[in-house]
C-alpha cells in the first residue's frame, strides 16, 4: 500500500500515520530530499515523531528494501530527491508487490506520481532537471501537496495544460492507495483535478484511481 502525506506535521497527518506506522514495523528512510549534512536532523526528527507510537527498527540512507516493511520518503526539495533516487525507483513496484508499504510526505508524495515537475510550484529546480518522470505508482496521477483552497485554479490549470489528473492533498490530510482504490485518511478533504473538472473527497471517502482518460474522473 502507498500512503501519501500532504506535508503537514505528524499531528496534522495523525490519521494517516495511525495506519502506516504500526509498532514493530521495520522502516527504511530515504532522506535524499535534504542535503546530506542534514540527514542526521531528519533522522532525529523522525525518531522523535515516532516515539509516542512505540518501538521501530529504523535505517536511514541507501539501505536496501529486502528487510523493510515501510519505505519512508519525507519532504525537502523534490528535484534533489529525484536526482538522488532515480536509479532506485524501479525497485519500488516489486517492493509493493511483495507486500511492502511506502509512505511519501510532501516531496516524497510527489516522487511517487507520474511526474514531479508540478513541484516547481513549490520548489526551485536548482539542478536544472529536464527529465522529471517520477515513480509512476499512482495510475498516472501527479501529487500536489500543501494544497490550499486558493490554489484550486493553479491545480486545475496544471491538469488541463499537462493532460493529467492532479491529486491535491492539504497538510491536514493523507491518501491511502490500495491497488486501484484511493481513500482519504482525513481529516481534511482532498481534491482530484482533471482536464475536464474536479471532485472533492471528504475524510473516509474511497474512490477508484482512474487514469485521466478513463470515465470515472
PDB file of C-alpha atoms in Angstrom, residues 38-192:
ATOM      1  CA  UNK A  38      21.048  17.443   7.326  1.00  0.00           C
ATOM      2  CA  UNK A  39      20.313  13.726   7.228  1.00  0.00           C
ATOM      3  CA  UNK A  40      21.067  13.328  10.962  1.00  0.00           C
ATOM      4  CA  UNK A  41      18.468  16.017  11.690  1.00  0.00           C
ATOM      5  CA  UNK A  42      15.921  14.207   9.520  1.00  0.00           C
ATOM      6  CA  UNK A  43      16.556  11.002  11.442  1.00  0.00           C
ATOM      7  CA  UNK A  44      16.364  12.786  14.791  1.00  0.00           C
ATOM      8  CA  UNK A  45      13.055  14.426  13.883  1.00  0.00           C
ATOM      9  CA  UNK A  46      11.564  11.193  12.588  1.00  0.00           C
ATOM     10  CA  UNK A  47      12.567   9.164  15.632  1.00  0.00           C
ATOM     11  CA  UNK A  48      11.117  11.826  17.930  1.00  0.00           C
ATOM     12  CA  UNK A  49       7.883  11.957  15.926  1.00  0.00           C
ATOM     13  CA  UNK A  50       7.521   8.176  16.099  1.00  0.00           C
ATOM     14  CA  UNK A  51       8.470   7.739  19.746  1.00  0.00           C
ATOM     15  CA  UNK A  52       4.891   8.047  21.100  1.00  0.00           C
ATOM     16  CA  UNK A  53       3.876   5.267  18.719  1.00  0.00           C
ATOM     17  CA  UNK A  54       6.179   2.609  20.152  1.00  0.00           C
ATOM     18  CA  UNK A  55       9.295   0.798  19.002  1.00  0.00           C
ATOM     19  CA  UNK A  56      10.526   0.642  15.416  1.00  0.00           C
ATOM     20  CA  UNK A  57      13.657  -0.552  13.626  1.00  0.00           C
ATOM     21  CA  UNK A  58      14.832   2.399  11.517  1.00  0.00           C
ATOM     22  CA  UNK A  59      17.531   2.507   8.826  1.00  0.00           C
ATOM     23  CA  UNK A  60      18.429   5.790   7.153  1.00  0.00           C
ATOM     24  CA  UNK A  61      20.091   6.255   3.778  1.00  0.00           C
ATOM     25  CA  UNK A  62      20.661   3.888   0.884  1.00  0.00           C
ATOM     26  CA  UNK A  63      19.809   0.657   2.703  1.00  0.00           C
ATOM     27  CA  UNK A  64      18.076  -1.900   0.525  1.00  0.00           C
ATOM     28  CA  UNK A  65      14.425  -2.828   0.844  1.00  0.00           C
ATOM     29  CA  UNK A  66      14.805  -6.557   1.416  1.00  0.00           C
ATOM     30  CA  UNK A  67      14.387  -6.337   5.205  1.00  0.00           C
ATOM     31  CA  UNK A  68      11.969  -3.396   5.215  1.00  0.00           C
ATOM     32  CA  UNK A  69       8.260  -3.207   5.907  1.00  0.00           C
ATOM     33  CA  UNK A  70       7.835   0.502   5.112  1.00  0.00           C
ATOM     34  CA  UNK A  71       9.900   2.787   2.898  1.00  0.00           C
ATOM     35  CA  UNK A  72       9.643   6.333   4.233  1.00  0.00           C
ATOM     36  CA  UNK A  73      10.325   9.242   1.856  1.00  0.00           C
ATOM     37  CA  UNK A  74       9.985  12.564   3.706  1.00  0.00           C
ATOM     38  CA  UNK A  75       9.999  16.086   2.312  1.00  0.00           C
ATOM     39  CA  UNK A  76      12.522  18.625   1.108  1.00  0.00           C
ATOM     40  CA  UNK A  77      13.430  19.597  -2.446  1.00  0.00           C
ATOM     41  CA  UNK A  78      11.668  17.306  -4.903  1.00  0.00           C
ATOM     42  CA  UNK A  79      14.151  17.850  -7.723  1.00  0.00           C
ATOM     43  CA  UNK A  80      17.070  16.910  -5.466  1.00  0.00           C
ATOM     44  CA  UNK A  81      15.117  13.868  -4.311  1.00  0.00           C
ATOM     45  CA  UNK A  82      14.514  12.642  -7.854  1.00  0.00           C
ATOM     46  CA  UNK A  83      18.125  13.238  -8.880  1.00  0.00           C
ATOM     47  CA  UNK A  84      19.372  11.179  -5.938  1.00  0.00           C
ATOM     48  CA  UNK A  85      16.888   8.306  -6.161  1.00  0.00           C
ATOM     49  CA  UNK A  86      16.092   7.967  -9.877  1.00  0.00           C
ATOM     50  CA  UNK A  87      18.090   4.746 -10.240  1.00  0.00           C
ATOM     51  CA  UNK A  88      16.353   3.238  -7.184  1.00  0.00           C
ATOM     52  CA  UNK A  89      12.787   3.868  -8.343  1.00  0.00           C
ATOM     53  CA  UNK A  90      12.453   0.649 -10.403  1.00  0.00           C
ATOM     54  CA  UNK A  91      12.713  -1.323  -7.141  1.00  0.00           C
ATOM     55  CA  UNK A  92       9.572   0.261  -5.714  1.00  0.00           C
ATOM     56  CA  UNK A  93       6.922  -1.601  -7.693  1.00  0.00           C
ATOM     57  CA  UNK A  94       8.359  -5.061  -6.867  1.00  0.00           C
ATOM     58  CA  UNK A  95       8.622  -3.942  -3.229  1.00  0.00           C
ATOM     59  CA  UNK A  96       4.912  -3.112  -3.203  1.00  0.00           C
ATOM     60  CA  UNK A  97       4.029  -6.343  -4.984  1.00  0.00           C
ATOM     61  CA  UNK A  98       5.646  -8.427  -2.265  1.00  0.00           C
ATOM     62  CA  UNK A  99       3.651  -6.656   0.440  1.00  0.00           C
ATOM     63  CA  UNK A 100       5.797  -3.643   1.271  1.00  0.00           C
ATOM     64  CA  UNK A 101       4.397  -0.217   2.054  1.00  0.00           C
ATOM     65  CA  UNK A 102       5.597   3.235   1.000  1.00  0.00           C
ATOM     66  CA  UNK A 103       4.977   6.478   2.856  1.00  0.00           C
ATOM     67  CA  UNK A 104       5.699   9.675   0.936  1.00  0.00           C
ATOM     68  CA  UNK A 105       5.332  13.045   2.606  1.00  0.00           C
ATOM     69  CA  UNK A 106       5.370  16.284   0.588  1.00  0.00           C
ATOM     70  CA  UNK A 107       8.298  15.816  -1.838  1.00  0.00           C
ATOM     71  CA  UNK A 108       8.136  12.088  -1.153  1.00  0.00           C
ATOM     72  CA  UNK A 109       4.486  12.009  -2.199  1.00  0.00           C
ATOM     73  CA  UNK A 110       5.264  13.926  -5.392  1.00  0.00           C
ATOM     74  CA  UNK A 111       8.047  11.443  -6.231  1.00  0.00           C
ATOM     75  CA  UNK A 112       5.566   8.567  -6.303  1.00  0.00           C
ATOM     76  CA  UNK A 113       3.464  10.173  -9.035  1.00  0.00           C
ATOM     77  CA  UNK A 114       3.893  10.082 -12.795  1.00  0.00           C
ATOM     78  CA  UNK A 115       5.975  13.259 -12.947  1.00  0.00           C
ATOM     79  CA  UNK A 116       7.487  15.578 -10.355  1.00  0.00           C
ATOM     80  CA  UNK A 117       7.584  18.846 -12.291  1.00  0.00           C
ATOM     81  CA  UNK A 118       4.435  20.051 -10.540  1.00  0.00           C
ATOM     82  CA  UNK A 119       6.863  20.546  -7.641  1.00  0.00           C
ATOM     83  CA  UNK A 120       8.047  23.654  -9.468  1.00  0.00           C
ATOM     84  CA  UNK A 121       5.035  25.410  -7.957  1.00  0.00           C
ATOM     85  CA  UNK A 122       6.715  24.943  -4.568  1.00  0.00           C
ATOM     86  CA  UNK A 123      10.409  24.095  -5.156  1.00  0.00           C
ATOM     87  CA  UNK A 124      13.344  25.572  -7.036  1.00  0.00           C
ATOM     88  CA  UNK A 125      14.824  23.387  -9.762  1.00  0.00           C
ATOM     89  CA  UNK A 126      18.371  24.396  -8.896  1.00  0.00           C
ATOM     90  CA  UNK A 127      19.733  21.272 -10.592  1.00  0.00           C
ATOM     91  CA  UNK A 128      18.123  22.171 -13.907  1.00  0.00           C
ATOM     92  CA  UNK A 129      16.487  18.760 -14.260  1.00  0.00           C
ATOM     93  CA  UNK A 130      14.673  18.273 -17.544  1.00  0.00           C
ATOM     94  CA  UNK A 131      13.838  14.572 -17.148  1.00  0.00           C
ATOM     95  CA  UNK A 132      11.204  14.727 -14.420  1.00  0.00           C
ATOM     96  CA  UNK A 133       9.397  11.384 -14.633  1.00  0.00           C
ATOM     97  CA  UNK A 134       8.556  10.040 -11.191  1.00  0.00           C
ATOM     98  CA  UNK A 135       7.963   6.515  -9.916  1.00  0.00           C
ATOM     99  CA  UNK A 136       4.515   6.471 -11.591  1.00  0.00           C
ATOM    100  CA  UNK A 137       2.826   4.312  -8.967  1.00  0.00           C
ATOM    101  CA  UNK A 138      -0.462   6.255  -8.934  1.00  0.00           C
ATOM    102  CA  UNK A 139      -2.213   5.364 -12.205  1.00  0.00           C
ATOM    103  CA  UNK A 140      -0.764   8.371 -13.997  1.00  0.00           C
ATOM    104  CA  UNK A 141      -1.673  10.930 -11.322  1.00  0.00           C
ATOM    105  CA  UNK A 142       0.648  13.661 -10.105  1.00  0.00           C
ATOM    106  CA  UNK A 143       0.573  14.862  -6.493  1.00  0.00           C
ATOM    107  CA  UNK A 144       0.107  18.432  -5.272  1.00  0.00           C
ATOM    108  CA  UNK A 145       0.875  18.519  -1.510  1.00  0.00           C
ATOM    109  CA  UNK A 146       0.448  21.501   0.834  1.00  0.00           C
ATOM    110  CA  UNK A 147      -2.725  22.227  -1.131  1.00  0.00           C
ATOM    111  CA  UNK A 148      -4.996  25.072  -0.034  1.00  0.00           C
ATOM    112  CA  UNK A 149      -8.361  26.124  -1.435  1.00  0.00           C
ATOM    113  CA  UNK A 150      -6.947  29.267  -3.029  1.00  0.00           C
ATOM    114  CA  UNK A 151      -4.686  27.076  -5.195  1.00  0.00           C
ATOM    115  CA  UNK A 152      -7.593  25.373  -6.952  1.00  0.00           C
ATOM    116  CA  UNK A 153      -7.145  27.425 -10.117  1.00  0.00           C
ATOM    117  CA  UNK A 154      -3.442  26.544 -10.239  1.00  0.00           C
ATOM    118  CA  UNK A 155      -4.179  22.831  -9.844  1.00  0.00           C
ATOM    119  CA  UNK A 156      -6.934  22.928 -12.461  1.00  0.00           C
ATOM    120  CA  UNK A 157      -4.691  24.733 -14.922  1.00  0.00           C
ATOM    121  CA  UNK A 158      -1.889  22.217 -14.379  1.00  0.00           C
ATOM    122  CA  UNK A 159      -4.272  19.321 -15.034  1.00  0.00           C
ATOM    123  CA  UNK A 160      -5.547  20.916 -18.234  1.00  0.00           C
ATOM    124  CA  UNK A 161      -2.172  22.067 -19.549  1.00  0.00           C
ATOM    125  CA  UNK A 162      -0.475  18.701 -18.932  1.00  0.00           C
ATOM    126  CA  UNK A 163      -3.460  16.386 -19.560  1.00  0.00           C
ATOM    127  CA  UNK A 164      -3.063  14.671 -16.190  1.00  0.00           C
ATOM    128  CA  UNK A 165      -5.019  14.038 -13.017  1.00  0.00           C
ATOM    129  CA  UNK A 166      -3.747  16.101 -10.079  1.00  0.00           C
ATOM    130  CA  UNK A 167      -4.226  14.650  -6.600  1.00  0.00           C
ATOM    131  CA  UNK A 168      -4.354  17.739  -4.365  1.00  0.00           C
ATOM    132  CA  UNK A 169      -3.698  16.965  -0.690  1.00  0.00           C
ATOM    133  CA  UNK A 170      -3.749  19.580   2.085  1.00  0.00           C
ATOM    134  CA  UNK A 171      -1.337  19.377   5.001  1.00  0.00           C
ATOM    135  CA  UNK A 172      -4.092  18.057   7.252  1.00  0.00           C
ATOM    136  CA  UNK A 173      -4.949  15.045   5.109  1.00  0.00           C
ATOM    137  CA  UNK A 174      -3.471  11.911   3.628  1.00  0.00           C
ATOM    138  CA  UNK A 175      -4.424   9.477   0.890  1.00  0.00           C
ATOM    139  CA  UNK A 176      -4.053   5.699   1.050  1.00  0.00           C
ATOM    140  CA  UNK A 177      -3.653   3.824  -2.225  1.00  0.00           C
ATOM    141  CA  UNK A 178      -4.520   0.131  -2.200  1.00  0.00           C
ATOM    142  CA  UNK A 179      -4.419  -1.373  -5.655  1.00  0.00           C
ATOM    143  CA  UNK A 180      -6.691   0.703  -7.854  1.00  0.00           C
ATOM    144  CA  UNK A 181      -8.530   2.375  -4.994  1.00  0.00           C
ATOM    145  CA  UNK A 182      -7.787   5.567  -3.085  1.00  0.00           C
ATOM    146  CA  UNK A 183      -9.095   6.583   0.337  1.00  0.00           C
ATOM    147  CA  UNK A 184      -8.847   9.870   2.177  1.00  0.00           C
ATOM    148  CA  UNK A 185      -7.499   9.265   5.694  1.00  0.00           C
ATOM    149  CA  UNK A 186      -8.615  12.782   6.636  1.00  0.00           C
ATOM    150  CA  UNK A 187      -9.408  14.861   8.457  1.00  0.00           C
ATOM    151  CA  UNK A 188      -9.485  17.488   5.666  1.00  0.00           C
ATOM    152  CA  UNK A 189     -10.980  16.847   2.225  1.00  0.00           C
ATOM    153  CA  UNK A 190      -8.784  16.143  -0.778  1.00  0.00           C
ATOM    154  CA  UNK A 191      -9.476  17.068  -4.395  1.00  0.00           C
ATOM    155  CA  UNK A 192      -8.741  15.441  -7.725  1.00  0.00           C
TER     156      UNK A 192
END
